[in-house]
CSV table of C-alpha atoms in Angstrom, one decimal:
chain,number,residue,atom,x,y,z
A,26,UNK,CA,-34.9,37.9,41.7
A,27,UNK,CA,-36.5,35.1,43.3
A,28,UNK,CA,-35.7,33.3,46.5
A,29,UNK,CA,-35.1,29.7,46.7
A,30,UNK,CA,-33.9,28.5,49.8
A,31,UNK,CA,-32.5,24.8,50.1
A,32,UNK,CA,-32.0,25.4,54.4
A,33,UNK,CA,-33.4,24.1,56.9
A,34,UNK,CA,-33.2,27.2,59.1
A,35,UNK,CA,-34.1,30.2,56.8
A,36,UNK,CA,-36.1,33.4,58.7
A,37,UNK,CA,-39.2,32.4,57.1
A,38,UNK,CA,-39.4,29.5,54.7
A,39,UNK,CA,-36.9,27.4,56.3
A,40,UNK,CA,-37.7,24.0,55.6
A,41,UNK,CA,-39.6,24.6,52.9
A,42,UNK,CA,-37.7,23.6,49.5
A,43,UNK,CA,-35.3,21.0,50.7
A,44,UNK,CA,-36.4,17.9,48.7
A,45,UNK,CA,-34.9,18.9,45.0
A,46,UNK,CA,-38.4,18.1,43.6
A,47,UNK,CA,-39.9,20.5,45.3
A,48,UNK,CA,-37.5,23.1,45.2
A,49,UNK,CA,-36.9,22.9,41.1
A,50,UNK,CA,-40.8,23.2,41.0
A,51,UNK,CA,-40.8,26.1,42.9
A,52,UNK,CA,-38.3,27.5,41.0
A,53,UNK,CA,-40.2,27.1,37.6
A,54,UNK,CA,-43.3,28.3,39.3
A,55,UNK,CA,-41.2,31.6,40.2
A,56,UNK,CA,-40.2,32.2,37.0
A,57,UNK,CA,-43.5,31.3,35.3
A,58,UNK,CA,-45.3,34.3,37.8
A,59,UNK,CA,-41.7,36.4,35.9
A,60,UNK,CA,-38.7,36.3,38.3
A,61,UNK,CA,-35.6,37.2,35.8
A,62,UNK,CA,-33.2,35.4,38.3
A,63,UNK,CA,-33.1,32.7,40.8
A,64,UNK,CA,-31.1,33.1,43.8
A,65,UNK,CA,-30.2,29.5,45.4
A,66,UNK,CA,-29.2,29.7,48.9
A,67,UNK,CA,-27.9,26.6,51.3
A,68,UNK,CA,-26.8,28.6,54.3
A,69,UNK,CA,-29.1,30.7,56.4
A,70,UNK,CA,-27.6,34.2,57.1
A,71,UNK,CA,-30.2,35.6,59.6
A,72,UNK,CA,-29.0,36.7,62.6
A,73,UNK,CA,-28.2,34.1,65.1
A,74,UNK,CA,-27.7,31.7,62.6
A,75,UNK,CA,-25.0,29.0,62.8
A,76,UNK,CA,-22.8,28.8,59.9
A,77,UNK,CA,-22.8,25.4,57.6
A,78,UNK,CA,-19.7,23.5,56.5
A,79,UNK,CA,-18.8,24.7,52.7
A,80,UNK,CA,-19.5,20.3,52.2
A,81,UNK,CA,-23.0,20.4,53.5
A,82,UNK,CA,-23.4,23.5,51.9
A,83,UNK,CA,-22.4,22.2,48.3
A,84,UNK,CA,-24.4,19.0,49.3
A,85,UNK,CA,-27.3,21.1,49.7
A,86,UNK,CA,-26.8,23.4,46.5
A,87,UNK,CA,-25.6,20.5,44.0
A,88,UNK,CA,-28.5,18.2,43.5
A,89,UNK,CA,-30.8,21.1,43.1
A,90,UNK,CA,-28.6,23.0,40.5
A,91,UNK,CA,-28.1,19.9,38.4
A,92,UNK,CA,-32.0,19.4,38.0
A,93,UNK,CA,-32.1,23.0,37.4
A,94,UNK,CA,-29.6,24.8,35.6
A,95,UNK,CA,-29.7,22.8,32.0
A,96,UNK,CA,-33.8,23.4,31.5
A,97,UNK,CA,-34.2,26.8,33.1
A,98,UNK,CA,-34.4,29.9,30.9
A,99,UNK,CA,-33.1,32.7,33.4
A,100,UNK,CA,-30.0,32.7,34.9
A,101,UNK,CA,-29.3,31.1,38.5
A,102,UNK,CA,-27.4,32.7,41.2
A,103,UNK,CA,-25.9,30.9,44.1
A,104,UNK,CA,-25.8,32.7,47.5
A,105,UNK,CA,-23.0,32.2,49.5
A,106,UNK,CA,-20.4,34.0,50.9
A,107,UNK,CA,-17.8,30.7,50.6
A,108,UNK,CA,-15.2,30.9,47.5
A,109,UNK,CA,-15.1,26.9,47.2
A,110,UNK,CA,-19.2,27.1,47.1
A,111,UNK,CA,-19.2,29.9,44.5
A,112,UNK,CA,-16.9,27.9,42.4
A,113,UNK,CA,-18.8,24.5,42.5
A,114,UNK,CA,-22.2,26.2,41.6
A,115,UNK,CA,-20.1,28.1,38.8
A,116,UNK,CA,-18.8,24.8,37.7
A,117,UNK,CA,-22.4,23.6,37.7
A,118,UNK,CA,-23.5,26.2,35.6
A,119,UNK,CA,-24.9,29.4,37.8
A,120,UNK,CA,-23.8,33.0,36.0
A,121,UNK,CA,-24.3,35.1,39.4
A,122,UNK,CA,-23.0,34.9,42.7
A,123,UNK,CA,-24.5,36.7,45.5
A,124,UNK,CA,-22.2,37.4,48.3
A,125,UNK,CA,-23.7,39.2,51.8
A,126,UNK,CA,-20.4,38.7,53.0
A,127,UNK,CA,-19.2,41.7,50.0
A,128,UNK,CA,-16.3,39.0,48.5
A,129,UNK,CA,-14.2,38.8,51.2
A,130,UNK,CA,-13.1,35.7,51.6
A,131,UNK,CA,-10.2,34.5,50.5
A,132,UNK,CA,-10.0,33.7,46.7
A,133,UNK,CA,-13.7,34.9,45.9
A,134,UNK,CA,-13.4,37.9,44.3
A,135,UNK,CA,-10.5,36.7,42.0
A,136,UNK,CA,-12.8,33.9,41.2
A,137,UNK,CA,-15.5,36.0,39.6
A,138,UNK,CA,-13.0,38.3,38.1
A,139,UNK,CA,-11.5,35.0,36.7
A,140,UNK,CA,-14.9,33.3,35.3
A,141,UNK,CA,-16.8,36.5,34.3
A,142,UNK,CA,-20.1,35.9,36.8
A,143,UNK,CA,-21.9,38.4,38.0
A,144,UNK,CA,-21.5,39.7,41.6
A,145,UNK,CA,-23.5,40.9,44.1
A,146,UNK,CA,-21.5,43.1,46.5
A,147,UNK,CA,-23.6,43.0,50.1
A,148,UNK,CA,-22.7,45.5,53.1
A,149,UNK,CA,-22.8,43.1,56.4
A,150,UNK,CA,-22.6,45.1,59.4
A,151,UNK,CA,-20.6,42.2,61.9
A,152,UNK,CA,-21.3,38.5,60.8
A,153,UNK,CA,-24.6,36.6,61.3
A,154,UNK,CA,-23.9,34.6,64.4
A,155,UNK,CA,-23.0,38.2,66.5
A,156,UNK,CA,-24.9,40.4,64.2
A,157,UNK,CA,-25.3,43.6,66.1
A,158,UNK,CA,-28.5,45.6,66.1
A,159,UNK,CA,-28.0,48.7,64.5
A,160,UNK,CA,-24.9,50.8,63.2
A,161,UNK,CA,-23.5,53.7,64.6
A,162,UNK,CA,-22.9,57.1,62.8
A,163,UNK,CA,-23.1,58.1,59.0
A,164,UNK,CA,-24.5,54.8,58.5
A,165,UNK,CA,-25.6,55.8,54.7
A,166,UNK,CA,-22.1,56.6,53.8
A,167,UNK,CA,-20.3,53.9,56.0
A,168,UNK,CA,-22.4,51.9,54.0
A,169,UNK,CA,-21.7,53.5,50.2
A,170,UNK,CA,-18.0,53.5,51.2
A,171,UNK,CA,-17.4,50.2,52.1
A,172,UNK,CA,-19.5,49.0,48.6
A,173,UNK,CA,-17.1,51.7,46.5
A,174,UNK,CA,-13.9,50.2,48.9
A,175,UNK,CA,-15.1,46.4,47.3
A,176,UNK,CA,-15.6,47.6,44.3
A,177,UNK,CA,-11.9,48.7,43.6
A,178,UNK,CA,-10.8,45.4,45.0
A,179,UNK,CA,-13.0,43.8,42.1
A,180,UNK,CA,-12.0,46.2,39.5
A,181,UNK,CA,-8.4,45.7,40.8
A,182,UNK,CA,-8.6,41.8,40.5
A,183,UNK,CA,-9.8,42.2,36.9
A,184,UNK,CA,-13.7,42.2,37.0
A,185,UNK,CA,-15.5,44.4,34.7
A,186,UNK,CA,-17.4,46.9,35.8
A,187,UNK,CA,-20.6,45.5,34.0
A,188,UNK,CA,-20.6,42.5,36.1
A,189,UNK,CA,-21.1,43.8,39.4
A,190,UNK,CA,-24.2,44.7,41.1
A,191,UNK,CA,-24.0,46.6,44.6
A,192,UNK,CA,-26.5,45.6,48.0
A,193,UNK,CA,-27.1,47.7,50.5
A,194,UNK,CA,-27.7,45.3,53.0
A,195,UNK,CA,-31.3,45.8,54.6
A,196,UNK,CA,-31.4,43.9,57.8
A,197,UNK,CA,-27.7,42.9,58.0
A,198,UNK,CA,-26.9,44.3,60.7
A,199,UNK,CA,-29.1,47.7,61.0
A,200,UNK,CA,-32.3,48.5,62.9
A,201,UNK,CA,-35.7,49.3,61.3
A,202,UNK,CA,-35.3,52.9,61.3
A,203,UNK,CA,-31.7,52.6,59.3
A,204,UNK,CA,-33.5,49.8,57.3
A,205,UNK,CA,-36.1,51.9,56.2
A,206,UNK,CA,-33.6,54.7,55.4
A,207,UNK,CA,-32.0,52.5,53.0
A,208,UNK,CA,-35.6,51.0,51.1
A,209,UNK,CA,-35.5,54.8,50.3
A,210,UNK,CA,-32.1,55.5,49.7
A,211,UNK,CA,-31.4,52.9,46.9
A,212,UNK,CA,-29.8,55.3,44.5
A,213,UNK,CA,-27.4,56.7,46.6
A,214,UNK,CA,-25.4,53.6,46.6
A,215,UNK,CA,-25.4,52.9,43.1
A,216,UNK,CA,-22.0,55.2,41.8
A,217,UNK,CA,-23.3,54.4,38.5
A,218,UNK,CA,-24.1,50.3,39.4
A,219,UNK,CA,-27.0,48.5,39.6
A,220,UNK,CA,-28.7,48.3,42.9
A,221,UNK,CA,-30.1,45.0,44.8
A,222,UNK,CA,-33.0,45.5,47.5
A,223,UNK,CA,-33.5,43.0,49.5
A,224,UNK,CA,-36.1,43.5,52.1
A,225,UNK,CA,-38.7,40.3,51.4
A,226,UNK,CA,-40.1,39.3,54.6
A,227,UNK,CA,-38.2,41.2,56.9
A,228,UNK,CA,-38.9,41.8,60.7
A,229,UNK,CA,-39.1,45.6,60.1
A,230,UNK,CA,-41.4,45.7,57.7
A,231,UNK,CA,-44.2,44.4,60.6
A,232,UNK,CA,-43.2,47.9,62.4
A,233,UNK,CA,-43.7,50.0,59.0
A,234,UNK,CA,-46.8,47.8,57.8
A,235,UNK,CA,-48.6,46.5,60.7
A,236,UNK,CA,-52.0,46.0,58.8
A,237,UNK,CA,-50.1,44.1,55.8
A,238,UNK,CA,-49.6,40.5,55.7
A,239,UNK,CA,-45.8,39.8,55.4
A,240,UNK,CA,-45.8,39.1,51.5
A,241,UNK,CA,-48.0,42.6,50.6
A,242,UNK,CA,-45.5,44.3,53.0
A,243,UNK,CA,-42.7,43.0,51.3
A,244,UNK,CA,-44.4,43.5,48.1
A,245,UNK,CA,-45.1,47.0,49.1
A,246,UNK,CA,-41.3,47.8,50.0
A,247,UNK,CA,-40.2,46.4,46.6
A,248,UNK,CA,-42.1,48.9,45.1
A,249,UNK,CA,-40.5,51.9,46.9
A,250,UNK,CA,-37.1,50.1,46.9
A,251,UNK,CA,-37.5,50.5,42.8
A,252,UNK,CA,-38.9,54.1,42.8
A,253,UNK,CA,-36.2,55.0,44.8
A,254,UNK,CA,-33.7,53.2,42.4
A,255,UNK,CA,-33.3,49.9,42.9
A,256,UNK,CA,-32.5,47.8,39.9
A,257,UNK,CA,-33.2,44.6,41.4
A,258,UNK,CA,-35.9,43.5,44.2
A,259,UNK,CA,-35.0,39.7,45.6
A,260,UNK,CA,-38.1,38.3,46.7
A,261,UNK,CA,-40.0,35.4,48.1
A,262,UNK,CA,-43.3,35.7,46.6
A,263,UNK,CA,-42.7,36.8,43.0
A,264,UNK,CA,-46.4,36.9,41.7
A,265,UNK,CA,-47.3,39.7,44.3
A,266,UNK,CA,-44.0,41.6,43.9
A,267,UNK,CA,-44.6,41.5,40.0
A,268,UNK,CA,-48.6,43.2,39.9
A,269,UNK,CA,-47.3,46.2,42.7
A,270,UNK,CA,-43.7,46.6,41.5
A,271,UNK,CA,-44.9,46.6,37.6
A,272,UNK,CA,-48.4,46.6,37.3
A,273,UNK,CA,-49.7,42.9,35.3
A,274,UNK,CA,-47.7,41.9,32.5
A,275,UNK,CA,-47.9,38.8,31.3
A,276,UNK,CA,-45.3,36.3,32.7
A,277,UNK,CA,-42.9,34.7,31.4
A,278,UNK,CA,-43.5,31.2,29.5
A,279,UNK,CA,-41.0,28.5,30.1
């Protein structure tokens, strides 16, 4: 899954992809190096970040997705935790929505019961403006219970079981010692799901990799995230997670 961020604020490539020209290239480029899925984000979620209006959110998101969605060859998801976001983007054409916030708010997770996306199911330990800095406890089953808690709601609202896709959260939330836990956990939050690691350019991995730049770091905790069962790796710099994760296979040709 590749990262494209239309924010001004993002942890690390804030900034970077706001002018729709340069964001839709970058998204070709990602999938021509053999991302499978492009998650579009307009709100920053790192901690300490201040949360958009669901209109400058869509304002972000829209201009992008309609460049986008009608010539691209892998499907889009849209990362926000807002259910009047989600349903714009779904209107627009993306097939996945990516929720950190685990589809709580109101009305989300009957919409993607109601239009058949896919869902990404995130564990957020507090919210992103008063994030906290580590969890307390059985963190690794507070964690798998809350994701098997959402996923009855979903099942419950009428999703089918082969549209959800469960995240564990890295970062959200939980210090670099629970974080690393997790890269190495991924299977044991699956219950028979797919699982989404997310650790791209995280401030732990400088603690775990101090001799790595921040893209082999990530690249490198992709690679354990899928021998340890991740299904899906989201990442900023698809080329490099592609040759560690999978060795060099061709990429895919638009």
């Amino acid at each position: 899954m590749g990262i494209l961020n239309v924010t001004p604020d993002s942890f690390s490539d804030g900034g970077c992809w706001t002018d729709v020209r340069t964001a839709v290239r970058h998204a070709f480029d990602m999938v021509d190096q053999g991302a499978d899925i492009i998650d579009i984000g307009g709100e920053s979620t790192r901690p300490n970040s201040e949360p958009v209006s669901a209109e400058d959110e869509i304002g972000r998101l829209e201009p992008v997705l309609r460049e986008l969605i009608p010539s691209l060859n892998v499907p889009v998801s849209v990362d926000t935790m807002k259910t009047s976001v989600a349903e714009r983007c779904i209107d627009l054409g993306a097939t996945v929505v990516n929720d950190v916030n685990g589809l709580r708010d109101e009305g989300m997770v009957e919409l993607c019961a109601s239009t058949g996306v896919h869902a990404v199911i995130m564990h957020m330990n507090g919210l992103p403006k008063t994030m906290p800095a580590a969890m307390e406890g059985d963190f690794m089953n507070d964690i798998r219970s809350f994701l098997r808690e959402r996923t009855a709601v979903a099942l419950d609202a009428g999703m089918r079981p082969d549209r959800i896709i469960l995240d564990p959260g890295i970062g959200f939330g939980k210090d670099p010692e629970q974080n690393w836990a997790i890269l190495n956990g991924s299977a044991y939050f699956s219950d028979g799901y797919p699982v989404l690691s997310a650790s791209s350019r995280k401030r732990f991995l400088a603690v775990e990799f101090p001799d790595m730049d921040r893209d082999d770091a990530s690249a490198e905790a992709a690679r354990i995230a899928a021998d340890s069962g991740a299904d899906i790796v989201r990442v900023h710099d698809v080329a490099r997670t592609r040759l560690r994760v999978s060795g060099s296979r061709p990429a895919r040709s638009r």
